[in-house]
Structure formats: structure tokens, C-alpha cells
Amino acid sequence: MRDALAKREISSVYRLLRRHGVSQRQIAALTGQSQSEVSEILKGRQVMAYDVLARIAQGLGVPRGYMGLAYDEATAVRVAATAEAPQSEEDESVKRRKFLAHAAAITVGAAVFGTDSGSWASSPAQTPAPGRIGMTDVRQVEAATRALRTLDYQYGGGSCRDAVVAQLSWGQQMLGANATDLVKERLYVALADLHNLAGWTSFDTGLYDSARNHFGQALGLAKQGRKEELVANILYRMGRVYLHQDAPDDALKVFQLGQLAAQNSGSELAVGILCANEAWAYAKMGSDDQALKLLGRARDEFARANLNEAPAWAKFFDANDLSAMIGTVHTELAQTVDARKYTRTAIPALTKAINGYGEDMSRSRSFNLTSLSINHLLEGDIDHGAKIGRQAIDLSEGLKSVRTKDRMRPLQLEAEKRSNNADARELADRLAKFTGNDSAA
């Protein structure tokens, strides 16, 4: 056990506990995790976030030093500010409904559904505020957010989430400082985007309650900063969480709220991003007419957008990302509606995106390689599909991202369906080891 703790191999820790009669329910109760999270860890999911490791150590009564975790006053603030909500056993659909009510209240300016932060919003620890801040202090927050977002794109959320959260614990102090109205407004926007990034990196590491918490706080700050374009971006990202959880109906509601903010902002790029993601939600529901219609509008809005003026949180959406979204939506339609019909568009669009992405967008490249592999398997080009699938795994092994593994599970299922082919069988076996999900078993 000491060896497993020293290596932070939490899956080994949990397996040892199970071997000695401790149930998954007991582990979940001690560590404040849901049983599904405990199950995922038992299957091999890595735990990389500092606050989760610290909470596990505390829950199990393990000295922090056994896991090499430092503990000082600054760390205490950081952990208190970002720990997963203890009520994580609450039904996910209830949490989604509560977040939607909160988002609607902020977006349209009234409590349309009745707001209740309940199980998804926590109160960060308060720290003494500096006496006065100026624009230079705010620019420091913006610069840190840009640098950390670059790390997220290239190496995955697990590479920088702790740093994002630490930056937040410092940045939040500024809210109580004296400043001009102009500085205050820009500070709200800067901290909203930092929470936006904290939510995104939490999502990428599988911490859905933390993601919801940060996105909820981001919405309030963006509204205070009167930045509708950022409100739209935050809602797009929260909708992506629900798409990932296979809840396209709820995702669509969040995207549609985001669309209101995007249109109010007058940003063609923000509108285009929301349209492309609404198309993805409709594709997941098998509604090809609506999906294709919204993809067409996304293209039109993108063509009108001034990319040179794109804010930091939307700069990722360039011609490559538009091709990626076209390929992703058609991949979804190939799986839900008609394989032959939609792979013909998906394959060239995904190939274009993959060729256009550089090393600074490794995670996006991984996603698109995974989708491209699925399309080739659906077309019957199994050898080539397996080759591309192996490339996706090779790239993803260097990323600290739970999401890349989750996105490979449909590919694993397609490979397993073709297990009479040696290449497909080898790919399925390798995917099972990489994702920790032996679906055949």
C-alpha cells in the first residue's frame, strides 16, 4: 500500500482496499466521490488533480507525505476552493437541470426556472484582498490564462488544472480590492475566463462537478463584466460536458441559451461556434436534417467572422476546427443514421483538420484521428482504420486527458465488432488496455 501511495497509483490503492473487504460504497463515502468515479478508478483511470489526491488522503486517513503531497496555508486555500462537491451521488439529470436554471437566470436576466445552486456550486475560501489594483494586475491574470490554455490544448487538462486553480485562488483576492470601474469590469471578465478554463480542464480530467462549479461562477462574472460573447463561450463549453455524457437534449438546451448570448454579442464567430455544436447535438439524436442545416449556418457565420479580432477564449475556432466539427458531426450521423452516406464527407473533413493541426493542438488531433479511424472501419477499410486508430493511441498516451480515453470507446466498440480481422482485434485489445475498459468482458 505504501508503494502504491508513493507512486500515486490510486487504482492500486482502491484494489487493495477491495481485497481487504472495503466496498466501493465505503470508498466513495470516505473520499467524497461517486461510486461511478470509484469504479472508473478501479478500472485504471488515473487520478492526477492535486485537490482530489488530497481529499483521498484525508478521507482514507493517509498522511499526505505518503503521496508526496505538500501542505501549507496556500495549498489549504486551493484545496478548499476546488474540492468536488460531496453530494456527487445526486442524480446527474438533477444537477443538469439546476445548472440550466442558473444559466437561464443569468442569460435572460430573470430566474426563469427558479435557481438553486445546490449540489454544484461551492463557496471558495476567502483570502485577504489587496488594497488597490490597476490594469497591470488584470493583465497578469489574462496572460496567465493564455499561457495555461496553451498547455491545456497541447498536453491535456491534467497538465495544468492545478496551476489554473492556484491562479484562481490568487486572482479571486482582487475582487475585494479598490479599483476604478473600468478595471473592475475587465477584472470580472478576466476571472470569468479563468474560471472558464478551470471548468474546461476539470472536464478534461473527468471532474464533472468541479467543471459545473467553475462554469457557474464564470457565468456570473462574465455577466458582471457585461461580456455576452464570453457568456456564450461558457455555455458552449458546459454543453460539451453534457454531449460527452450522452445527454444531447440537455446539451442542446444549454447551446440554445448560449446562442441567445452569442446573438446579443453581435459576434459571428460566437454564433458559428454555437451552431456547430447544436449540429453535433442534433446528430447525436439522429436528426440529420437539423444537423446539416445548422452546420451550413456555422459555415456562413464563420465566413463572415473577423478572426483577427477573436478573443482569447474563441481563438481556437479557426478553419481547422470548423473542418473538425464538420467531420465530427458527419461521423456522428454515420453512426446514428447512414454509414455509407456520411463517411464520404467525414473522412476528407477530418483529414483536412488533422493535417492542419500542429503540435500545439495535440488533443484535438487525437480526437480527429479517433473519429477518422471510426469512419474507415464503418467503410470496411479495416486495415487502414486500425492503423489510424493506433496513431490516435500513440498520440494520446502523451496527454493528461481522461476525455481522450472516453472519446475512444466508440472506436473500441467498432473494432470489437470486427474482431474476426486480426488488425481490428489487435486495435480493440490495445484500446481496452489504454482506456481501462474491457467491454468484451
GROMACS .gro file of C-alpha atoms in nm:
model
  441
    1MET     CA    1   0.000   0.000   0.000
    2ARG     CA    2   0.284   0.240   0.086
    3ASP     CA    3   0.441   0.169  -0.253
    4ALA     CA    4   0.113   0.236  -0.437
    5LEU     CA    5   0.061   0.560  -0.242
    6ALA     CA    6   0.416   0.677  -0.316
    7LYS     CA    7   0.351   0.627  -0.689
    8ARG     CA    8   0.001   0.785  -0.658
    9GLU     CA    9  -0.148   0.472  -0.817
   10ILE     CA   10  -0.494   0.524  -0.671
   11SER     CA   11  -0.639   0.234  -0.871
   12SER     CA   12  -0.394   0.002  -0.689
   13VAL     CA   13  -0.485   0.163  -0.356
   14TYR     CA   14  -0.855   0.101  -0.417
   15ARG     CA   15  -0.797  -0.255  -0.536
   16LEU     CA   16  -0.603  -0.329  -0.218
   17LEU     CA   17  -0.888  -0.189  -0.011
   18ARG     CA   18  -1.140  -0.402  -0.202
   19ARG     CA   19  -0.922  -0.709  -0.147
   20HIS     CA   20  -0.945  -0.648   0.228
   21GLY     CA   21  -1.323  -0.618   0.232
   22VAL     CA   22  -1.380  -0.244   0.184
   23SER     CA   23  -1.672  -0.194  -0.057
   24GLN     CA   24  -1.691   0.059  -0.341
   25ARG     CA   25  -1.969   0.233  -0.149
   26GLN     CA   26  -1.747   0.268   0.158
   27ILE     CA   27  -1.457   0.404  -0.050
   28ALA     CA   28  -1.693   0.654  -0.214
   29ALA     CA   29  -1.829   0.768   0.123
   30LEU     CA   30  -1.479   0.813   0.267
   31THR     CA   31  -1.335   1.003  -0.030
   32GLY     CA   32  -1.642   1.208  -0.126
   33GLN     CA   33  -1.656   1.052  -0.472
   34SER     CA   34  -1.946   0.891  -0.652
   35GLN     CA   35  -1.949   0.513  -0.686
   36SER     CA   36  -1.915   0.554  -1.062
   37GLU     CA   37  -1.593   0.755  -1.010
   38VAL     CA   38  -1.457   0.487  -0.777
   39SER     CA   39  -1.547   0.224  -1.036
   40GLU     CA   40  -1.364   0.415  -1.310
   41ILE     CA   41  -1.054   0.443  -1.091
   42LEU     CA   42  -1.069   0.072  -1.014
   43LYS     CA   43  -1.069   0.011  -1.388
   44GLY     CA   44  -0.747   0.208  -1.423
   45ARG     CA   45  -0.843   0.574  -1.455
   46GLN     CA   46  -0.555   0.787  -1.330
   47VAL     CA   47  -0.604   1.049  -1.059
   48MET     CA   48  -0.381   1.348  -1.129
   49ALA     CA   49  -0.555   1.652  -0.976
   50TYR     CA   50  -0.394   1.771  -0.653
   51ASP     CA   51  -0.720   1.850  -0.475
   52VAL     CA   52  -0.863   1.502  -0.547
   53LEU     CA   53  -0.545   1.330  -0.427
   54ALA     CA   54  -0.551   1.544  -0.112
   55ARG     CA   55  -0.916   1.458  -0.047
   56ILE     CA   56  -0.849   1.086  -0.095
   57ALA     CA   57  -0.559   1.104   0.151
   58GLN     CA   58  -0.775   1.285   0.406
   59GLY     CA   59  -1.071   1.050   0.358
   60LEU     CA   60  -0.861   0.736   0.398
   61GLY     CA   61  -0.667   0.876   0.693
   62VAL     CA   62  -0.339   0.859   0.499
   63PRO     CA   63  -0.060   1.105   0.591
   64ARG     CA   64  -0.015   1.339   0.295
   65GLY     CA   65   0.357   1.275   0.295
   66TYR     CA   66   0.292   0.915   0.185
   67MET     CA   67   0.180   1.056  -0.151
   68GLY     CA   68   0.439   1.331  -0.160
   69LEU     CA   69   0.174   1.600  -0.112
   70ALA     CA   70   0.294   1.921   0.042
   71TYR     CA   71   0.053   2.103   0.270
   72ASP     CA   72   0.078   2.468   0.361
   73GLU     CA   73  -0.167   2.756   0.400
   74ALA     CA   74  -0.178   2.833   0.027
   75THR     CA   75  -0.245   2.469  -0.053
   76ALA     CA   76  -0.523   2.459   0.204
   77VAL     CA   77  -0.695   2.752   0.034
   78ARG     CA   78  -0.655   2.591  -0.306
   79VAL     CA   79  -0.795   2.256  -0.194
   80ALA     CA   80  -1.086   2.416  -0.008
   81ALA     CA   81  -1.174   2.624  -0.312
   82THR     CA   82  -1.188   2.339  -0.560
   83ALA     CA   83  -1.280   2.014  -0.387
   84GLU     CA   84  -1.551   1.817  -0.560
   85ALA     CA   85  -1.896   1.867  -0.415
   86PRO     CA   86  -1.967   1.598  -0.151
   87GLN     CA   87  -2.319   1.542  -0.286
   88SER     CA   88  -2.185   1.386  -0.607
   89GLU     CA   89  -2.428   1.093  -0.567
   90GLU     CA   90  -2.718   1.324  -0.658
   91ASP     CA   91  -2.870   1.225  -0.990
   92GLU     CA   92  -2.679   1.381  -1.278
   93SER     CA   93  -3.000   1.488  -1.455
   94VAL     CA   94  -3.099   1.690  -1.146
   95LYS     CA   95  -2.762   1.865  -1.147
   96ARG     CA   96  -2.800   1.944  -1.517
   97ARG     CA   97  -3.147   2.088  -1.457
   98LYS     CA   98  -3.019   2.308  -1.172
   99PHE     CA   99  -2.731   2.437  -1.382
  100LEU     CA  100  -2.967   2.510  -1.671
  101ALA     CA  101  -3.189   2.712  -1.436
  102HIS     CA  102  -2.888   2.909  -1.316
  103ALA     CA  103  -2.766   2.966  -1.673
  104ALA     CA  104  -3.111   3.077  -1.788
  105ALA     CA  105  -3.141   3.322  -1.499
  106ILE     CA  106  -2.808   3.480  -1.587
  107THR     CA  107  -2.851   3.474  -1.965
  108VAL     CA  108  -3.200   3.623  -1.984
  109GLY     CA  109  -3.177   3.822  -1.663
  110ALA     CA  110  -3.456   3.651  -1.471
  111ALA     CA  111  -3.499   3.332  -1.272
  112VAL     CA  112  -3.694   3.158  -1.545
  113PHE     CA  113  -3.690   2.812  -1.390
  114GLY     CA  114  -3.606   2.905  -1.033
  115THR     CA  115  -3.239   2.898  -0.945
  116ASP     CA  116  -3.080   2.670  -0.689
  117SER     CA  117  -2.705   2.621  -0.693
  118GLY     CA  118  -2.742   2.332  -0.450
  119SER     CA  119  -2.511   2.047  -0.530
  120TRP     CA  120  -2.296   2.207  -0.795
  121ALA     CA  121  -2.177   2.537  -0.652
  122SER     CA  122  -1.936   2.556  -0.360
  123SER     CA  123  -1.815   2.857  -0.166
  124PRO     CA  124  -1.444   2.919  -0.218
  125ALA     CA  125  -1.235   3.004   0.085
  126GLN     CA  126  -1.193   3.377   0.136
  127THR     CA  127  -0.846   3.534   0.148
  128PRO     CA  128  -0.745   3.889   0.236
  129ALA     CA  129  -0.776   4.122  -0.063
  130PRO     CA  130  -0.500   4.360  -0.174
  131GLY     CA  131  -0.573   4.725  -0.109
  132ARG     CA  132  -0.587   4.852  -0.465
  133ILE     CA  133  -0.539   4.707  -0.813
  134GLY     CA  134  -0.481   4.856  -1.158
  135MET     CA  135  -0.497   4.739  -1.517
  136THR     CA  136  -0.150   4.582  -1.489
  137ASP     CA  137  -0.279   4.337  -1.227
  138VAL     CA  138  -0.566   4.237  -1.453
  139ARG     CA  139  -0.332   4.187  -1.748
  140GLN     CA  140  -0.134   3.943  -1.535
  141VAL     CA  141  -0.447   3.730  -1.492
  142GLU     CA  142  -0.514   3.745  -1.866
  143ALA     CA  143  -0.155   3.650  -1.953
  144ALA     CA  144  -0.158   3.356  -1.711
  145THR     CA  145  -0.487   3.232  -1.858
  146ARG     CA  146  -0.346   3.245  -2.212
  147ALA     CA  147  -0.034   3.051  -2.111
  148LEU     CA  148  -0.230   2.786  -1.920
  149ARG     CA  149  -0.482   2.746  -2.203
  150THR     CA  150  -0.191   2.672  -2.438
  151LEU     CA  151  -0.075   2.393  -2.204
  152ASP     CA  152  -0.429   2.251  -2.195
  153TYR     CA  153  -0.456   2.234  -2.574
  154GLN     CA  154  -0.116   2.070  -2.614
  155TYR     CA  155  -0.089   1.836  -2.315
  156GLY     CA  156  -0.439   1.798  -2.173
  157GLY     CA  157  -0.620   1.940  -1.873
  158GLY     CA  158  -0.429   1.724  -1.626
  159SER     CA  159  -0.109   1.906  -1.716
  160CYS     CA  160  -0.228   2.243  -1.590
  161ARG     CA  161  -0.552   2.221  -1.392
  162ASP     CA  162  -0.379   2.258  -1.056
  163ALA     CA  163  -0.197   2.567  -1.183
  164VAL     CA  164  -0.527   2.714  -1.309
  165VAL     CA  165  -0.689   2.659  -0.971
  166ALA     CA  166  -0.387   2.807  -0.790
  167GLN     CA  167  -0.406   3.112  -1.016
  168LEU     CA  168  -0.774   3.147  -0.929
  169SER     CA  169  -0.704   3.146  -0.555
  170TRP     CA  170  -0.477   3.446  -0.614
  171GLY     CA  171  -0.699   3.619  -0.869
  172GLN     CA  172  -1.013   3.595  -0.654
  173GLN     CA  173  -0.844   3.814  -0.392
  174MET     CA  174  -0.866   4.108  -0.631
  175LEU     CA  175  -1.246   4.116  -0.618
  176GLY     CA  176  -1.232   4.285  -0.278
  177ALA     CA  177  -0.971   4.541  -0.379
  178ASN     CA  178  -1.029   4.906  -0.465
  179ALA     CA  179  -1.021   4.981  -0.836
  180THR     CA  180  -1.175   5.205  -1.099
  181ASP     CA  181  -1.498   5.090  -1.264
  182LEU     CA  182  -1.308   5.022  -1.586
  183VAL     CA  183  -1.053   4.799  -1.407
  184LYS     CA  184  -1.329   4.619  -1.215
  185GLU     CA  185  -1.522   4.539  -1.531
  186ARG     CA  186  -1.215   4.400  -1.702
  187LEU     CA  187  -1.127   4.203  -1.387
  188TYR     CA  188  -1.469   4.037  -1.392
  189VAL     CA  189  -1.408   3.926  -1.750
  190ALA     CA  190  -1.054   3.806  -1.678
  191LEU     CA  191  -1.162   3.597  -1.377
  192ALA     CA  192  -1.465   3.468  -1.568
  193ASP     CA  193  -1.236   3.335  -1.839
  194LEU     CA  194  -1.001   3.185  -1.579
  195HIS     CA  195  -1.299   3.003  -1.423
  196ASN     CA  196  -1.398   2.907  -1.778
  197LEU     CA  197  -1.057   2.744  -1.823
  198ALA     CA  198  -1.077   2.581  -1.479
  199GLY     CA  199  -1.411   2.430  -1.582
  200TRP     CA  200  -1.269   2.305  -1.912
  201THR     CA  201  -0.960   2.146  -1.756
  202SER     CA  202  -1.179   1.990  -1.485
  203PHE     CA  203  -1.398   1.843  -1.759
  204ASP     CA  204  -1.091   1.710  -1.938
  205THR     CA  205  -0.979   1.528  -1.623
  206GLY     CA  206  -1.323   1.379  -1.551
  207LEU     CA  207  -1.416   1.613  -1.264
  208TYR     CA  208  -1.769   1.700  -1.378
  209ASP     CA  209  -1.893   1.857  -1.054
  210SER     CA  210  -1.589   2.085  -1.038
  211ALA     CA  211  -1.644   2.175  -1.404
  212ARG     CA  212  -2.004   2.271  -1.334
  213ASN     CA  213  -1.899   2.474  -1.030
  214HIS     CA  214  -1.638   2.674  -1.224
  215PHE     CA  215  -1.865   2.730  -1.525
  216GLY     CA  216  -2.140   2.852  -1.293
  217GLN     CA  217  -1.908   3.104  -1.131
  218ALA     CA  218  -1.773   3.205  -1.472
  219LEU     CA  219  -2.123   3.289  -1.594
  220GLY     CA  220  -2.189   3.528  -1.306
  221LEU     CA  221  -1.858   3.708  -1.350
  222ALA     CA  222  -1.896   3.734  -1.728
  223LYS     CA  223  -2.240   3.888  -1.684
  224GLN     CA  224  -2.099   4.138  -1.431
  225GLY     CA  225  -1.832   4.224  -1.685
  226ARG     CA  226  -2.104   4.271  -1.950
  227LYS     CA  227  -1.932   4.033  -2.190
  228GLU     CA  228  -2.210   3.843  -2.369
  229GLU     CA  229  -1.960   3.680  -2.603
  230LEU     CA  230  -1.790   3.514  -2.305
  231VAL     CA  231  -2.127   3.406  -2.161
  232ALA     CA  232  -2.189   3.231  -2.495
  233ASN     CA  233  -1.849   3.061  -2.481
  234ILE     CA  234  -1.901   2.936  -2.125
  235LEU     CA  235  -2.238   2.788  -2.218
  236TYR     CA  236  -2.089   2.623  -2.528
  237ARG     CA  237  -1.831   2.453  -2.304
  238MET     CA  238  -2.088   2.339  -2.048
  239GLY     CA  239  -2.299   2.199  -2.331
  240ARG     CA  240  -1.997   2.000  -2.442
  241VAL     CA  241  -1.985   1.837  -2.098
  242TYR     CA  242  -2.342   1.716  -2.149
  243LEU     CA  243  -2.268   1.594  -2.501
  244HIS     CA  244  -1.980   1.395  -2.355
  245GLN     CA  245  -2.220   1.246  -2.101
  246ASP     CA  246  -2.454   1.138  -2.384
  247ALA     CA  247  -2.723   1.385  -2.282
  248PRO     CA  248  -2.780   1.566  -2.616
  249ASP     CA  249  -3.122   1.701  -2.512
  250ASP     CA  250  -2.973   1.888  -2.216
  251ALA     CA  251  -2.670   1.989  -2.422
  252LEU     CA  252  -2.898   2.141  -2.684
  253LYS     CA  253  -3.082   2.349  -2.422
  254VAL     CA  254  -2.752   2.490  -2.295
  255PHE     CA  255  -2.630   2.558  -2.651
  256GLN     CA  256  -2.955   2.739  -2.730
  257LEU     CA  257  -2.913   2.960  -2.422
  258GLY     CA  258  -2.560   3.027  -2.540
  259GLN     CA  259  -2.696   3.117  -2.880
  260LEU     CA  260  -2.905   3.396  -2.721
  261ALA     CA  261  -2.592   3.544  -2.565
  262ALA     CA  262  -2.393   3.498  -2.887
  263GLN     CA  263  -2.651   3.685  -3.092
  264ASN     CA  264  -2.673   3.961  -2.831
  265SER     CA  265  -2.294   3.999  -2.852
  266GLY     CA  266  -2.302   4.056  -3.229
  267SER     CA  267  -2.013   3.811  -3.275
  268GLU     CA  268  -2.044   3.596  -3.588
  269LEU     CA  269  -1.773   3.366  -3.454
  270ALA     CA  270  -1.960   3.304  -3.127
  271VAL     CA  271  -2.279   3.232  -3.322
  272GLY     CA  272  -2.090   2.996  -3.554
  273ILE     CA  273  -1.938   2.801  -3.265
  274LEU     CA  274  -2.281   2.751  -3.108
  275CYS     CA  275  -2.437   2.649  -3.441
  276ALA     CA  276  -2.169   2.385  -3.500
  277ASN     CA  277  -2.223   2.239  -3.154
  278GLU     CA  278  -2.602   2.245  -3.186
  279ALA     CA  279  -2.548   2.046  -3.506
  280TRP     CA  280  -2.349   1.790  -3.307
  281ALA     CA  281  -2.631   1.757  -3.052
  282TYR     CA  282  -2.889   1.701  -3.328
  283ALA     CA  283  -2.659   1.446  -3.493
  284LYS     CA  284  -2.637   1.253  -3.166
  285MET     CA  285  -3.017   1.245  -3.166
  286GLY     CA  286  -3.019   1.116  -3.525
  287SER     CA  287  -3.179   1.432  -3.665
  288ASP     CA  288  -2.972   1.472  -3.981
  289ASP     CA  289  -3.180   1.750  -4.143
  290GLN     CA  290  -3.141   1.981  -3.843
  291ALA     CA  291  -2.774   1.889  -3.801
  292LEU     CA  292  -2.687   1.968  -4.162
  293LYS     CA  293  -2.889   2.290  -4.158
  294LEU     CA  294  -2.700   2.416  -3.853
  295LEU     CA  295  -2.366   2.311  -4.000
  296GLY     CA  296  -2.446   2.522  -4.306
  297ARG     CA  297  -2.521   2.820  -4.085
  298ALA     CA  298  -2.197   2.761  -3.890
  299ARG     CA  299  -2.005   2.782  -4.219
  300ASP     CA  300  -2.182   3.104  -4.315
  301GLU     CA  301  -2.120   3.270  -3.978
  302PHE     CA  302  -1.754   3.162  -3.983
  303ALA     CA  303  -1.708   3.310  -4.332
  304ARG     CA  304  -1.835   3.647  -4.203
  305ALA     CA  305  -1.634   3.643  -3.880
  306ASN     CA  306  -1.326   3.860  -3.828
  307LEU     CA  307  -1.083   3.604  -3.684
  308ASN     CA  308  -0.818   3.868  -3.618
  309GLU     CA  309  -1.043   4.019  -3.353
  310ALA     CA  310  -1.133   3.686  -3.187
  311PRO     CA  311  -1.099   3.694  -2.806
  312ALA     CA  312  -0.862   3.451  -2.634
  313TRP     CA  313  -1.136   3.207  -2.540
  314ALA     CA  314  -1.253   3.170  -2.903
  315LYS     CA  315  -0.925   3.180  -3.097
  316PHE     CA  316  -0.916   2.800  -3.118
  317PHE     CA  317  -1.208   2.801  -3.363
  318ASP     CA  318  -1.032   2.851  -3.694
  319ALA     CA  319  -1.065   2.683  -4.035
  320ASN     CA  320  -0.914   2.362  -3.894
  321ASP     CA  321  -1.163   2.346  -3.611
  322LEU     CA  322  -1.453   2.414  -3.846
  323SER     CA  323  -1.337   2.118  -4.061
  324ALA     CA  324  -1.307   1.911  -3.743
  325MET     CA  325  -1.666   1.995  -3.643
  326ILE     CA  326  -1.794   1.911  -3.991
  327GLY     CA  327  -1.612   1.577  -3.971
  328THR     CA  328  -1.734   1.512  -3.616
  329VAL     CA  329  -2.099   1.581  -3.698
  330HIS     CA  330  -2.083   1.360  -4.008
  331THR     CA  331  -1.911   1.087  -3.804
  332GLU     CA  332  -2.199   1.101  -3.556
  333LEU     CA  333  -2.451   1.080  -3.840
  334ALA     CA  334  -2.258   0.788  -3.992
  335GLN     CA  335  -2.303   0.604  -3.662
  336THR     CA  336  -2.667   0.702  -3.599
  337VAL     CA  337  -2.823   0.740  -3.945
  338ASP     CA  338  -2.635   0.612  -4.253
  339ALA     CA  339  -2.272   0.499  -4.252
  340ARG     CA  340  -2.211   0.499  -4.627
  341LYS     CA  341  -2.376   0.835  -4.684
  342TYR     CA  342  -2.194   1.035  -4.418
  343THR     CA  343  -1.845   0.881  -4.412
  344ARG     CA  344  -1.791   1.033  -4.759
  345THR     CA  345  -1.794   1.382  -4.608
  346ALA     CA  346  -1.649   1.293  -4.270
  347ILE     CA  347  -1.324   1.141  -4.399
  348PRO     CA  348  -1.197   1.439  -4.608
  349ALA     CA  349  -1.307   1.691  -4.344
  350LEU     CA  350  -1.129   1.507  -4.063
  351THR     CA  351  -0.820   1.451  -4.278
  352LYS     CA  352  -0.802   1.823  -4.353
  353ALA     CA  353  -0.827   1.908  -3.983
  354ILE     CA  354  -0.563   1.652  -3.881
  355ASN     CA  355  -0.319   1.780  -4.141
  356GLY     CA  356  -0.378   2.138  -4.031
  357TYR     CA  357  -0.328   2.087  -3.657
  358GLY     CA  358   0.021   2.144  -3.520
  359GLU     CA  359   0.181   2.005  -3.207
  360ASP     CA  360   0.016   2.283  -3.008
  361MET     CA  361  -0.324   2.116  -3.065
  362SER     CA  362  -0.234   1.756  -2.982
  363ARG     CA  363  -0.561   1.676  -2.805
  364SER     CA  364  -0.774   1.799  -3.096
  365ARG     CA  365  -0.561   1.597  -3.334
  366SER     CA  366  -0.616   1.288  -3.117
  367PHE     CA  367  -0.994   1.337  -3.124
  368ASN     CA  368  -0.995   1.368  -3.501
  369LEU     CA  369  -0.771   1.065  -3.555
  370THR     CA  370  -1.013   0.864  -3.342
  371SER     CA  371  -1.312   0.980  -3.549
  372LEU     CA  372  -1.126   0.916  -3.874
  373SER     CA  373  -1.047   0.561  -3.763
  374ILE     CA  374  -1.416   0.501  -3.688
  375ASN     CA  375  -1.513   0.618  -4.037
  376HIS     CA  376  -1.266   0.387  -4.209
  377LEU     CA  377  -1.392   0.092  -4.004
  378LEU     CA  378  -1.751   0.181  -4.098
  379GLU     CA  379  -1.650   0.190  -4.465
  380GLY     CA  380  -1.493  -0.155  -4.437
  381ASP     CA  381  -1.134  -0.031  -4.478
  382ILE     CA  382  -1.032  -0.214  -4.162
  383ASP     CA  383  -0.654  -0.227  -4.209
  384HIS     CA  384  -0.628   0.148  -4.267
  385GLY     CA  385  -0.878   0.224  -3.992
  386ALA     CA  386  -0.675   0.017  -3.745
  387LYS     CA  387  -0.355   0.194  -3.849
  388ILE     CA  388  -0.510   0.536  -3.782
  389GLY     CA  389  -0.654   0.410  -3.454
  390ARG     CA  390  -0.305   0.310  -3.341
  391GLN     CA  391  -0.181   0.660  -3.431
  392ALA     CA  392  -0.456   0.807  -3.211
  393ILE     CA  393  -0.346   0.592  -2.916
  394ASP     CA  394   0.022   0.676  -2.969
  395LEU     CA  395  -0.059   1.047  -2.959
  396SER     CA  396  -0.298   1.019  -2.664
  397GLU     CA  397  -0.052   0.832  -2.447
  398GLY     CA  398   0.139   1.157  -2.407
  399LEU     CA  399  -0.171   1.354  -2.298
  400LYS     CA  400  -0.305   1.401  -1.947
  401SER     CA  401  -0.667   1.382  -2.052
  402VAL     CA  402  -0.940   1.145  -1.938
  403ARG     CA  403  -1.159   1.278  -2.217
  404THR     CA  404  -0.937   1.138  -2.493
  405LYS     CA  405  -0.982   0.790  -2.346
  406ASP     CA  406  -1.359   0.836  -2.320
  407ARG     CA  407  -1.379   0.950  -2.682
  408MET     CA  408  -1.204   0.628  -2.790
  409ARG     CA  409  -1.470   0.398  -2.652
  410PRO     CA  410  -1.693   0.413  -2.964
  411LEU     CA  411  -1.384   0.321  -3.167
  412GLN     CA  412  -1.321   0.029  -2.935
  413LEU     CA  413  -1.677  -0.096  -2.988
  414GLU     CA  414  -1.642  -0.070  -3.367
  415ALA     CA  415  -1.310  -0.258  -3.355
  416GLU     CA  416  -1.462  -0.531  -3.138
  417LYS     CA  417  -1.746  -0.578  -3.387
  418ARG     CA  418  -1.478  -0.670  -3.643
  419SER     CA  419  -1.269  -0.892  -3.417
  420ASN     CA  420  -1.253  -1.162  -3.686
  421ASN     CA  421  -0.997  -0.932  -3.853
  422ALA     CA  422  -0.651  -0.952  -3.692
  423ASP     CA  423  -0.583  -0.577  -3.721
  424ALA     CA  424  -0.919  -0.486  -3.569
  425ARG     CA  425  -0.870  -0.740  -3.291
  426GLU     CA  426  -0.526  -0.600  -3.209
  427LEU     CA  427  -0.666  -0.245  -3.208
  428ALA     CA  428  -0.953  -0.348  -2.978
  429ASP     CA  429  -0.711  -0.513  -2.735
  430ARG     CA  430  -0.485  -0.211  -2.727
  431LEU     CA  431  -0.780   0.024  -2.678
  432ALA     CA  432  -0.908  -0.189  -2.390
  433LYS     CA  433  -0.573  -0.156  -2.215
  434PHE     CA  434  -0.543   0.215  -2.286
  435THR     CA  435  -0.897   0.311  -2.180
  436GLY     CA  436  -0.915   0.062  -1.892
  437ASN     CA  437  -1.248  -0.052  -2.033
  438ASP     CA  438  -1.265  -0.417  -2.132
  439SER     CA  439  -1.616  -0.404  -2.281
  440ALA     CA  440  -1.585  -0.760  -2.413
  441ALA     CA  441  -1.564  -0.879  -2.055
   0.00000   0.00000   0.00000
